[in-house]
């Protein structure tokens, strides 16, 4: 794999302390992954600058925007909540967790379900387990739900709370319901107009990471699909998530190395590669 | 058995009723020129064909910054899901030859995050020299806030990539495909790819909640400097835009007015453009640039190239024969 070095990651830090996806202005997602990767590597000085950038850009509602200047908190709040509270700050971290707990896909809200019931489209009692949306006011999908579960699971391991446990379990229920017919996950559309949809490697890895510790026939099907993807896939982003998903279930082949020629295309790809390699080496970055 | 009316049928009926009510509207408009040219296969002759298309339309790009926006959807190089890279490279070379200051290729896929990997699988790295240097992932580009000027949808504001907003000319280069929500996906629907996943996610579900047809019309209005080249050499029929099957048509369709270009493509596919909701919304007047009488068509006649596309049952009502 075309790995990214710590020096390269440091060299691409913007003056404001954040990181871009590839080049340009700083975004929340690449900055969180870079901070996590640098912290894991012991490069605390650059990580602290990144943390200060993240803290500066938190919004008053407790969430984070994808980029400063965007006036809406979104899915990236789950990534920020993955940062340890002692790094992010207890208050900011607590507010990020509260934002996540208060967020569901719009289809799970009482207002939406009432409207659907009044239109005769559903029974009021019918309710799919709640997942998380990319942006508030829209439906829940596999990607943001997986990230929110990872953040809340980590929070629960620090400070067990029934509310956090309930949302994690419900989110996992959402993932199980959104599994493709033959196993694995795509963005979250199992079928459209009666046609079965196919799974993707990256979202299969994300969902499996979020389903860590779950034993079920669905998870087994997902793992079978993930192993197949791992052998075929040539995308760094997808391989990073597949590795993490398989590691979560102790199913990554021992000594696994990504095939030659796979290139980290973006800074998050490079940072995530470092993080997953650390997990592969025994770190519990994502789980504790 | 009780027959229930689906939302799609309701929309189709509304569009039909609107079409009937608009029959008497005769406001004259300057005709939009649309070219339909034969292109039998993805071979070297495509370069000359695209060059002649741009010549015919006198596309003025001297000293200007041009962005080519293909449609990249999935990792399926053998399928007809993505715009063929040869067509995009042909446009890139032709626009450079016409004096463009810069020509970039930019796309932001709706479902897959790994855009460069997707482009590689679709053959772009092999076909377009220095592709990575020319390419901008619109999902991850820096953004600016804009307000849709027409507000067809519920979107009051939108963050869009600076590369697309800053283009002097945005060339929409879609694949000619059916679409299981809006009937057909052509140059206008292709603009969903400029909405950044980095802000709105994968999929860009906000557009669906704001109204798909209305969002297409809003995006169209946000980019007034467009040219469209539709890859209809091999399109996709049936359950498009992802799970359909290839349909050979053997044409490229081009013009400066995306509404007129898309309406012409619909007719080639034997779809009634009057029943495509976003075309009606985006048209300034009831029939402007959808109506054949307002399109100055050059090249092949529709009759000589028309190729009925298979439609899923939910969209049988938009077939021209059923209108």
Coordinates of C-alpha atoms in Angstrom, one line a residue:
Chain A
X1 CA 0.0 0.0 0.0
X2 CA 1.2 3.5 -0.7
X3 CA 1.4 4.5 2.9
X4 CA 1.6 8.0 4.2
X5 CA 4.3 8.9 6.7
X6 CA 3.9 10.9 9.9
X7 CA 6.2 13.5 8.4
X8 CA 4.0 13.8 5.3
X9 CA 0.9 14.1 7.5
X10 CA 2.5 16.8 9.6
X11 CA 3.8 18.6 6.4
X12 CA 0.2 18.9 5.1
X13 CA -1.2 20.5 8.2
X14 CA -2.7 23.9 7.3
X15 CA -1.5 27.0 9.1
X16 CA -4.8 27.2 11.0
X17 CA -4.0 23.8 12.6
X18 CA -6.5 21.7 10.5
X19 CA -6.1 19.5 7.5
X20 CA -7.7 19.5 4.1
X21 CA -9.0 16.4 2.3
X22 CA -6.4 16.7 -0.4
X23 CA -5.4 20.3 -0.6
X24 CA -7.1 23.6 0.3
X25 CA -8.9 24.7 3.4
X26 CA -9.3 22.6 6.6
X27 CA -12.2 20.3 7.1
X28 CA -13.4 18.5 10.2
X29 CA -13.2 14.9 9.0
X30 CA -9.5 14.9 7.8
X31 CA -8.5 16.9 10.9
X32 CA -10.1 14.4 13.3
X33 CA -8.4 11.4 11.6
X34 CA -5.1 13.2 11.5
X35 CA -5.2 14.1 15.2
X36 CA -6.1 10.5 16.1
X37 CA -3.2 9.2 13.9
X38 CA -0.7 11.7 15.3
X39 CA -1.7 11.1 18.8
X40 CA -1.4 7.3 18.3
X41 CA 2.1 7.9 16.9
X42 CA 3.1 10.1 19.9
X43 CA 3.3 13.3 17.8
X44 CA 1.4 15.4 20.4
X45 CA 2.5 18.9 19.4
X46 CA 0.9 18.8 15.9
X47 CA -2.1 16.8 17.3
X48 CA -2.7 19.6 19.9
X49 CA -2.8 22.3 17.1
X50 CA -5.3 20.2 15.3
X51 CA -7.3 19.7 18.5
X52 CA -7.4 23.5 19.0
X53 CA -8.7 23.9 15.5
X54 CA -11.5 21.3 16.2
X55 CA -12.5 22.9 19.5
X56 CA -12.6 26.4 17.9
X57 CA -15.1 25.2 15.3
X58 CA -17.6 23.5 17.5
X59 CA -21.1 25.0 17.2
X60 CA -23.4 26.2 19.9
X61 CA -25.8 23.3 19.5
X62 CA -23.0 20.9 20.6
X63 CA -22.3 19.6 17.1
X64 CA -19.6 20.3 14.4
X65 CA -20.0 21.4 10.8
X66 CA -18.2 19.7 8.0
X67 CA -16.1 22.9 7.5
X68 CA -16.0 26.2 9.3
X69 CA -18.5 28.6 7.8
X70 CA -21.1 25.9 7.2
X71 CA -24.0 26.8 9.4
X72 CA -25.1 23.3 10.3
X73 CA -23.9 20.5 12.6
X74 CA -23.6 17.2 10.7
X75 CA -22.4 13.6 10.8
X76 CA -18.8 14.7 11.5
X77 CA -19.9 15.3 15.1
X78 CA -19.6 11.5 15.5
X79 CA -16.0 11.7 14.4
X80 CA -15.2 14.4 16.9
X81 CA -16.9 12.4 19.6
X82 CA -14.4 9.6 18.9
X83 CA -11.7 11.8 20.3
X84 CA -10.9 11.1 24.0
X85 CA -12.6 13.6 26.3
X86 CA -9.3 14.3 28.0
X87 CA -8.0 15.5 24.6
X88 CA -11.1 17.3 23.3
X89 CA -12.1 18.7 26.7
X90 CA -14.8 17.1 28.9
X91 CA -17.4 19.8 28.2
X92 CA -17.0 19.8 24.4
X93 CA -17.0 16.0 24.4
X94 CA -20.1 15.8 26.5
X95 CA -21.9 18.2 24.2
X96 CA -20.9 16.2 21.2
X97 CA -22.3 13.0 22.8
X98 CA -25.5 14.9 23.7
X99 CA -25.9 16.1 20.1
X100 CA -25.5 12.5 18.9
X101 CA -28.0 11.2 21.4
X102 CA -30.5 13.8 20.2
X103 CA -30.1 13.0 16.5
X104 CA -32.0 10.4 14.5
X105 CA -32.9 9.9 10.9
X106 CA -35.9 12.0 10.0
X107 CA -38.0 8.9 9.3
X108 CA -37.8 8.0 13.0
X109 CA -39.1 11.3 14.2
X110 CA -42.7 11.5 15.6
X111 CA -43.5 14.3 13.3
X112 CA -42.6 12.3 10.2
X113 CA -44.3 9.1 11.4
X114 CA -47.5 11.1 12.2
X115 CA -47.5 12.5 8.7
X116 CA -47.0 9.2 7.1
X117 CA -49.8 7.7 9.3
X118 CA -52.1 10.5 8.3
X119 CA -51.3 10.0 4.7
X120 CA -52.1 6.3 5.1
X121 CA -48.6 5.2 4.2
X122 CA -47.9 3.4 7.5
X123 CA -49.2 2.4 10.9
X124 CA -48.1 4.8 13.7
X125 CA -46.7 1.9 15.6
X126 CA -44.4 0.9 12.8
X127 CA -40.9 2.1 13.4
X128 CA -37.6 1.0 12.1
X129 CA -34.8 1.1 14.6
X130 CA -33.3 4.6 14.6
X131 CA -30.1 5.3 12.9
X132 CA -28.2 8.6 12.2
X133 CA -28.4 10.9 9.1
X134 CA -25.6 12.6 7.3
X135 CA -27.3 15.9 7.9
X136 CA -30.2 16.7 10.2
X137 CA -33.7 16.5 8.6
X138 CA -32.8 13.7 6.3
X139 CA -32.9 9.9 6.5
X140 CA -30.5 7.6 8.4
X141 CA -27.8 5.8 6.5
X142 CA -25.2 3.1 7.1
X143 CA -22.1 5.4 7.1
X144 CA -23.1 8.0 9.7
X145 CA -24.9 5.3 11.8
X146 CA -21.7 3.2 12.0
X147 CA -19.6 6.2 13.0
X148 CA -22.1 7.3 15.7
X149 CA -22.1 3.7 17.1
X150 CA -18.3 3.7 17.3
X151 CA -18.3 7.0 19.2
X152 CA -21.2 6.0 21.5
X153 CA -19.7 2.5 22.2
X154 CA -16.5 4.2 23.2
X155 CA -18.4 6.6 25.4
X156 CA -20.3 3.7 27.0
X157 CA -17.0 1.9 27.8
X158 CA -15.9 5.0 29.7
X159 CA -19.2 6.1 31.3
X160 CA -21.9 3.4 31.1
X161 CA -25.3 4.9 30.7
X162 CA -28.6 3.3 29.7
X163 CA -29.4 6.0 27.2
X164 CA -26.2 5.5 25.4
X165 CA -26.6 1.7 25.4
X166 CA -30.1 2.0 24.0
X167 CA -29.0 4.1 21.1
X168 CA -26.1 1.8 20.3
X169 CA -28.4 -1.2 20.3
X170 CA -31.0 0.6 18.2
X171 CA -28.4 1.7 15.8
X172 CA -27.1 -1.8 15.4
X173 CA -30.7 -2.9 14.8
X174 CA -30.9 -0.4 12.0
X175 CA -27.7 -1.8 10.5
X176 CA -29.0 -5.3 10.6
X177 CA -32.2 -4.2 8.9
X178 CA -30.2 -2.4 6.2
X179 CA -28.0 -5.4 5.3
X180 CA -28.1 -6.4 1.7
X181 CA -29.9 -9.6 0.9
X182 CA -26.8 -11.7 0.3
X183 CA -24.8 -10.1 3.1
X184 CA -22.7 -6.9 3.4
X185 CA -23.8 -3.3 3.3
X186 CA -24.0 -0.5 0.8
X187 CA -24.9 3.1 1.7
X188 CA -28.1 1.8 3.2
X189 CA -30.5 1.1 0.4
X190 CA -31.3 -2.6 0.5
X191 CA -33.7 -2.5 -2.5
X192 CA -35.2 0.0 -4.8
X193 CA -38.5 -0.6 -6.5
X194 CA -38.1 -4.3 -5.7
X195 CA -34.6 -4.7 -7.1
X196 CA -32.0 -5.9 -4.7
X197 CA -29.0 -3.6 -4.3
X198 CA -25.4 -4.8 -4.0
X199 CA -23.1 -4.2 -1.1
X200 CA -20.0 -2.0 -1.1
X201 CA -16.7 -2.9 0.6
X202 CA -16.2 0.3 2.5
X203 CA -19.6 0.4 4.1
X204 CA -19.5 -3.3 4.8
X205 CA -16.3 -2.6 6.8
X206 CA -17.9 0.3 8.6
X207 CA -21.0 -1.6 9.6
X208 CA -18.9 -4.6 10.8
X209 CA -16.8 -2.3 12.9
X210 CA -19.9 -0.9 14.5
X211 CA -21.3 -4.4 15.1
X212 CA -18.2 -5.5 17.1
X213 CA -19.2 -8.0 19.7
X214 CA -22.5 -8.9 18.0
X215 CA -22.8 -12.6 17.1
X216 CA -25.6 -13.4 14.6
X217 CA -26.2 -15.1 11.3
X218 CA -26.4 -11.6 9.7
X219 CA -22.9 -10.7 11.0
X220 CA -21.6 -14.0 9.7
X221 CA -23.0 -13.2 6.3
X222 CA -21.4 -9.8 6.4
X223 CA -18.0 -11.3 7.4
X224 CA -18.2 -13.7 4.4
X225 CA -18.8 -10.8 2.1
X226 CA -16.0 -8.7 3.8
X227 CA -13.5 -11.5 3.3
X228 CA -14.4 -11.7 -0.4
X229 CA -14.0 -7.9 -0.8
X230 CA -10.7 -8.0 1.0
X231 CA -9.3 -10.4 -1.6
X232 CA -10.7 -8.4 -4.6
X233 CA -10.7 -4.7 -3.5
X234 CA -8.1 -2.2 -4.7
X235 CA -9.3 0.9 -3.0
X236 CA -7.4 2.2 0.0
X237 CA -10.4 3.7 1.7
X238 CA -12.4 0.5 1.3
X239 CA -9.5 -1.7 2.5
X240 CA -9.0 0.5 5.6
X241 CA -12.6 0.0 6.6
X242 CA -12.6 -3.7 5.7
X243 CA -9.5 -4.3 7.8
X244 CA -11.1 -2.5 10.7
X245 CA -14.4 -4.3 10.3
X246 CA -12.7 -7.7 10.2
X247 CA -10.4 -6.8 13.1
X248 CA -13.5 -6.0 15.2
X249 CA -14.5 -9.6 14.9
X250 CA -10.9 -11.1 15.0
X251 CA -11.3 -12.1 11.4
X252 CA -8.5 -10.3 9.7
X253 CA -6.0 -12.9 8.5
X254 CA -2.9 -12.8 10.6
X255 CA -0.1 -10.7 9.0
X256 CA -2.5 -9.3 6.4
X257 CA -0.9 -6.8 4.1
X258 CA -2.8 -4.8 1.4
X259 CA -1.8 -5.6 -2.1
X260 CA 0.9 -3.5 -3.9
X261 CA -0.2 -0.6 -5.9
X262 CA -3.1 0.5 -3.6
X263 CA -2.8 4.2 -3.1
X264 CA -4.0 6.4 -0.3
X265 CA -5.8 9.1 -2.3
X266 CA -6.8 11.5 0.5
X267 CA -5.5 12.6 3.8
X268 CA -8.3 10.7 5.7
X269 CA -7.3 7.5 3.7
X270 CA -3.6 7.9 4.9
X271 CA -4.6 8.7 8.5
X272 CA -7.1 5.9 8.7
X273 CA -4.5 3.5 7.3
X274 CA -2.2 4.5 10.2
X275 CA -4.9 4.1 12.7
X276 CA -6.0 0.7 11.4
X277 CA -2.4 -0.5 11.3
X278 CA -2.1 0.5 15.0
X279 CA -5.2 -1.5 15.8
X280 CA -3.8 -4.4 13.8
X281 CA -0.7 -4.1 16.0
X282 CA -2.8 -4.4 19.1
X283 CA -4.0 -0.9 19.9
X284 CA -7.6 -0.4 21.0
X285 CA -7.9 3.1 19.6
X286 CA -11.5 2.6 18.4
X287 CA -12.9 0.5 21.1
X288 CA -11.9 1.7 24.5
Chain B
X1 CA -59.0 -5.2 -6.6
X2 CA -58.5 -1.7 -5.4
X3 CA -56.2 0.3 -7.6
X4 CA -54.0 2.7 -5.6
X5 CA -52.3 5.6 -7.2
X6 CA -48.6 5.8 -6.6
X7 CA -46.7 9.1 -6.1
X8 CA -45.1 8.6 -9.5
X9 CA -48.4 8.1 -11.3
X10 CA -49.7 11.2 -9.5
X11 CA -46.7 13.2 -10.7
X12 CA -47.1 11.9 -14.3
X13 CA -50.8 12.8 -14.3
X14 CA -50.0 16.3 -13.0
X15 CA -47.4 16.7 -15.7
X16 CA -49.8 15.5 -18.3
X17 CA -52.5 17.9 -17.1
X18 CA -50.0 20.7 -17.1
X19 CA -49.0 19.8 -20.6
X20 CA -52.6 19.9 -21.8
X21 CA -53.2 23.2 -20.1
X22 CA -50.2 24.6 -21.7
X23 CA -51.2 23.6 -25.2
X24 CA -52.4 27.1 -26.1
X25 CA -49.2 28.8 -24.9
X26 CA -47.5 30.1 -28.0
X27 CA -45.0 32.6 -26.6
X28 CA -42.2 32.6 -29.2
X29 CA -38.7 31.9 -27.9
X30 CA -35.3 32.0 -29.7
X31 CA -34.7 28.4 -30.8
X32 CA -32.0 26.4 -28.9
X33 CA -29.6 24.5 -31.2
X34 CA -29.1 20.9 -30.5
X35 CA -26.8 18.6 -32.5
X36 CA -27.3 14.9 -32.9
X37 CA -24.4 13.2 -34.5
X38 CA -23.7 9.5 -35.1
X39 CA -20.8 7.9 -33.2
X40 CA -20.8 4.2 -33.7
X41 CA -18.3 3.1 -31.0
X42 CA -15.7 4.3 -28.5
X43 CA -12.8 4.7 -31.0
X44 CA -10.5 7.4 -32.2
X45 CA -13.2 8.9 -34.5
X46 CA -14.9 10.3 -31.4
X47 CA -12.1 12.9 -31.1
X48 CA -13.0 14.3 -34.5
X49 CA -16.7 14.1 -33.9
X50 CA -16.5 16.0 -30.6
X51 CA -14.3 18.6 -32.2
X52 CA -16.8 19.2 -35.0
X53 CA -19.6 19.4 -32.5
X54 CA -17.9 22.3 -30.6
X55 CA -17.0 23.9 -34.0
X56 CA -20.7 23.8 -35.0
X57 CA -21.8 25.4 -31.8
X58 CA -18.9 27.9 -31.9
X59 CA -18.2 27.2 -28.3
X60 CA -16.1 30.2 -27.2
X61 CA -13.6 29.3 -24.5
X62 CA -10.5 31.4 -25.4
X63 CA -8.8 32.3 -22.2
X64 CA -11.5 30.7 -20.1
X65 CA -11.6 28.1 -17.4
X66 CA -13.7 25.1 -18.4
X67 CA -14.8 22.2 -16.1
X68 CA -15.9 18.9 -17.6
X69 CA -18.4 17.1 -15.4
X70 CA -18.8 13.4 -16.4
X71 CA -21.1 11.0 -14.6
X72 CA -19.2 8.5 -12.5
X73 CA -21.3 6.2 -10.4
X74 CA -19.9 2.7 -9.8
X75 CA -16.9 0.4 -10.1
X76 CA -18.2 -1.5 -13.1
X77 CA -16.0 -0.8 -16.1
X78 CA -17.7 -3.3 -18.3
X79 CA -21.2 -1.8 -17.8
X80 CA -22.6 1.3 -19.3
X81 CA -23.0 3.1 -16.0
X82 CA -20.3 5.7 -16.3
X83 CA -19.6 8.3 -19.0
X84 CA -16.9 6.8 -21.2
X85 CA -13.5 8.4 -20.6
X86 CA -12.8 8.6 -24.4
X87 CA -15.6 11.1 -24.8
X88 CA -14.4 13.1 -21.9
X89 CA -10.8 13.1 -23.2
X90 CA -12.0 14.1 -26.7
X91 CA -13.8 17.1 -25.2
X92 CA -10.8 18.0 -23.1
X93 CA -8.5 18.0 -26.2
X94 CA -11.0 19.9 -28.3
X95 CA -11.5 22.6 -25.7
X96 CA -7.8 23.0 -25.3
X97 CA -7.4 23.3 -29.0
X98 CA -10.1 26.1 -28.9
X99 CA -7.9 28.1 -26.6
X100 CA -9.3 27.3 -23.1
X101 CA -7.0 28.6 -20.4
X102 CA -7.7 25.5 -18.3
X103 CA -9.8 22.4 -18.7
X104 CA -10.4 20.3 -15.6
X105 CA -12.4 17.2 -15.1
X106 CA -14.6 17.2 -11.9
X107 CA -17.1 14.9 -10.4
X108 CA -18.6 14.0 -7.0
X109 CA -20.3 10.6 -7.1
X110 CA -23.4 10.1 -5.0
X111 CA -22.8 6.8 -3.4
X112 CA -19.1 6.0 -3.4
X113 CA -16.5 8.1 -1.6
X114 CA -13.4 6.8 -3.3
X115 CA -13.8 8.9 -6.4
X116 CA -10.3 8.5 -7.8
X117 CA -10.4 4.7 -7.4
X118 CA -13.7 4.8 -9.2
X119 CA -12.3 6.9 -12.0
X120 CA -9.4 4.5 -12.3
X121 CA -11.7 1.5 -12.5
X122 CA -13.8 3.4 -15.1
X123 CA -10.6 3.8 -17.3
X124 CA -10.0 7.5 -16.8
X125 CA -6.3 7.1 -15.7
X126 CA -5.5 5.0 -18.8
X127 CA -7.3 7.2 -21.2
X128 CA -6.6 10.7 -20.0
X129 CA -2.9 11.5 -19.6
X130 CA -2.1 13.1 -16.2
X131 CA -5.7 12.5 -15.1
X132 CA -5.0 12.9 -11.4
X133 CA -3.5 16.4 -12.0
X134 CA -6.6 17.4 -14.0
X135 CA -9.2 16.0 -11.7
X136 CA -11.1 17.6 -8.8
X137 CA -13.2 15.5 -6.5
X138 CA -16.2 17.8 -6.1
X139 CA -17.2 15.9 -3.0
X140 CA -14.1 17.2 -1.2
X141 CA -13.5 20.5 -2.9
X142 CA -13.7 23.8 -0.9
X143 CA -17.2 25.2 -0.9
X144 CA -19.1 28.5 -1.0
X145 CA -22.7 29.2 0.0
X146 CA -25.2 30.0 -2.7
X147 CA -28.9 30.7 -2.8
X148 CA -30.9 29.0 -5.6
X149 CA -32.2 31.9 -7.7
X150 CA -35.5 30.2 -8.5
X151 CA -36.2 28.2 -5.4
X152 CA -38.1 25.3 -7.0
X153 CA -37.2 23.1 -4.1
X154 CA -37.2 23.6 -0.4
X155 CA -33.5 24.4 -0.4
X156 CA -33.0 28.0 0.7
X157 CA -29.2 27.7 0.6
X158 CA -26.7 25.3 -0.7
X159 CA -22.9 24.9 -0.3
X160 CA -21.3 24.1 -3.7
X161 CA -17.7 23.4 -4.7
X162 CA -15.7 26.4 -5.8
X163 CA -14.3 24.5 -8.8
X164 CA -17.8 24.2 -10.3
X165 CA -19.0 27.7 -9.2
X166 CA -15.8 29.3 -10.6
X167 CA -16.0 27.7 -14.0
X168 CA -16.5 30.0 -17.0
X169 CA -18.1 27.1 -18.7
X170 CA -19.5 23.9 -17.1
X171 CA -19.7 21.1 -19.6
X172 CA -22.2 18.5 -18.4
X173 CA -21.2 15.1 -19.9
X174 CA -23.7 12.5 -18.7
X175 CA -24.5 9.0 -19.9
X176 CA -27.8 8.6 -21.7
X177 CA -29.7 6.5 -19.0
X178 CA -33.1 5.8 -17.6
X179 CA -33.6 6.7 -14.0
X180 CA -35.9 4.9 -11.6
X181 CA -37.0 8.0 -9.7
X182 CA -37.2 10.7 -12.4
X183 CA -37.5 8.8 -15.7
X184 CA -34.3 9.8 -17.4
X185 CA -30.9 11.0 -16.2
X186 CA -29.2 13.3 -18.7
X187 CA -27.3 16.6 -18.5
X188 CA -29.5 18.3 -15.9
X189 CA -29.7 15.4 -13.5
X190 CA -25.9 15.0 -13.9
X191 CA -25.6 18.2 -11.8
X192 CA -26.4 16.2 -8.7
X193 CA -22.7 15.4 -8.9
X194 CA -21.7 19.0 -8.1
X195 CA -23.4 18.8 -4.6
X196 CA -20.6 18.0 -2.2
X197 CA -20.7 14.7 -0.3
X198 CA -18.2 16.2 2.2
X199 CA -21.0 18.5 3.3
X200 CA -24.2 16.5 2.6
X201 CA -23.0 12.9 2.7
X202 CA -23.2 9.8 0.5
X203 CA -25.9 9.6 -0.7
X204 CA -26.8 13.3 -1.0
X205 CA -30.1 12.6 0.6
X206 CA -30.9 16.2 1.3
X207 CA -31.7 16.6 -2.4
X208 CA -34.3 13.9 -2.2
X209 CA -35.9 15.5 0.9
X210 CA -35.9 18.8 -0.8
X211 CA -37.6 17.2 -3.9
X212 CA -35.6 15.5 -6.6
X213 CA -37.2 17.1 -9.6
X214 CA -37.2 20.5 -7.9
X215 CA -33.5 20.1 -6.8
X216 CA -32.5 19.3 -10.4
X217 CA -34.2 22.5 -11.6
X218 CA -32.6 24.5 -8.8
X219 CA -29.1 23.3 -9.7
X220 CA -29.8 24.0 -13.4
X221 CA -30.6 27.6 -12.5
X222 CA -27.4 27.9 -10.4
X223 CA -25.2 27.2 -13.4
X224 CA -26.2 29.5 -16.3
X225 CA -22.9 29.0 -18.3
X226 CA -23.3 25.4 -19.4
X227 CA -22.8 23.2 -22.4
X228 CA -24.0 19.6 -22.6
X229 CA -22.5 16.6 -24.4
X230 CA -24.5 13.4 -23.8
X231 CA -22.7 10.1 -24.2
X232 CA -25.3 8.1 -26.1
X233 CA -22.9 5.8 -27.9
X234 CA -24.0 3.1 -25.4
X235 CA -26.6 4.2 -22.9
X236 CA -28.4 2.3 -20.1
X237 CA -32.0 1.2 -20.2
X238 CA -34.4 -0.5 -17.8
X239 CA -33.6 0.0 -14.1
X240 CA -31.2 2.8 -14.5
X241 CA -29.2 4.6 -13.4
X242 CA -27.3 1.8 -11.7
X243 CA -28.8 -1.6 -12.4
X244 CA -30.0 -1.2 -15.9
X245 CA -28.5 -2.9 -19.0
X246 CA -26.5 -1.4 -21.9
X247 CA -28.4 0.0 -24.8
X248 CA -26.5 0.9 -28.0
X249 CA -27.7 4.1 -29.6
X250 CA -24.6 5.3 -31.4
X251 CA -25.0 9.0 -30.9
X252 CA -23.6 12.1 -29.2
X253 CA -26.1 14.8 -28.4
X254 CA -24.8 18.3 -27.7
X255 CA -26.0 21.9 -27.2
X256 CA -25.7 25.0 -25.0
X257 CA -29.2 24.6 -23.5
X258 CA -29.4 21.6 -21.2
X259 CA -33.2 21.6 -21.3
X260 CA -33.3 21.3 -25.1
X261 CA -30.5 18.7 -25.1
X262 CA -32.2 16.6 -22.5
X263 CA -35.6 16.9 -24.3
X264 CA -34.0 15.8 -27.5
X265 CA -32.3 12.8 -25.8
X266 CA -35.7 11.8 -24.3
X267 CA -37.2 11.8 -27.8
X268 CA -34.3 9.6 -29.0
X269 CA -35.1 7.2 -26.1
X270 CA -38.8 7.4 -27.0
X271 CA -39.6 9.1 -23.7
X272 CA -42.0 12.0 -23.7
X273 CA -40.0 15.0 -22.4
X274 CA -43.3 16.7 -21.4
X275 CA -43.6 14.0 -18.8
X276 CA -40.2 14.5 -17.2
X277 CA -41.0 16.8 -14.3
X278 CA -37.6 18.5 -14.0
X279 CA -37.6 19.5 -17.7
X280 CA -41.0 21.1 -17.3
X281 CA -39.9 22.9 -14.1
X282 CA -36.6 24.2 -15.6
X283 CA -38.2 25.4 -18.8
X284 CA -38.8 29.2 -18.6
X285 CA -42.2 29.0 -20.3
X286 CA -44.7 26.1 -20.5
X287 CA -43.0 24.5 -23.5
X288 CA -39.9 26.5 -24.1
X289 CA -37.0 24.3 -25.1
X290 CA -38.9 21.1 -24.5
X291 CA -41.1 21.6 -27.5
X292 CA -39.6 20.5 -30.8
X293 CA -40.6 23.7 -32.5
X294 CA -38.3 25.6 -30.2
X295 CA -35.3 23.4 -30.9
X296 CA -33.2 24.0 -33.9
X297 CA -31.9 20.5 -34.5
X298 CA -28.9 19.8 -36.6
X299 CA -27.2 16.6 -37.7
X300 CA -29.3 13.4 -37.6
X301 CA -33.0 13.5 -37.4
X302 CA -34.6 12.0 -34.4
X303 CA -36.5 9.5 -36.5
X304 CA -33.2 8.2 -38.0
X305 CA -31.6 7.5 -34.6
X306 CA -34.5 6.9 -32.2
X307 CA -34.0 3.8 -30.1
X308 CA -36.7 2.9 -27.6
X309 CA -35.3 2.4 -24.2
X310 CA -36.8 -0.3 -22.0
X311 CA -38.6 1.3 -19.1
X312 CA -39.5 -0.2 -15.7
X313 CA -43.3 -0.8 -15.2
X314 CA -43.6 2.3 -13.0
X315 CA -42.5 4.5 -15.9
X316 CA -44.5 3.1 -18.8
X317 CA -46.7 6.2 -18.8
X318 CA -43.8 8.4 -19.9
X319 CA -43.2 6.5 -23.1
X320 CA -44.0 8.7 -26.1
X321 CA -46.4 6.1 -27.6
X322 CA -48.4 6.2 -24.4
X323 CA -48.6 10.0 -24.1

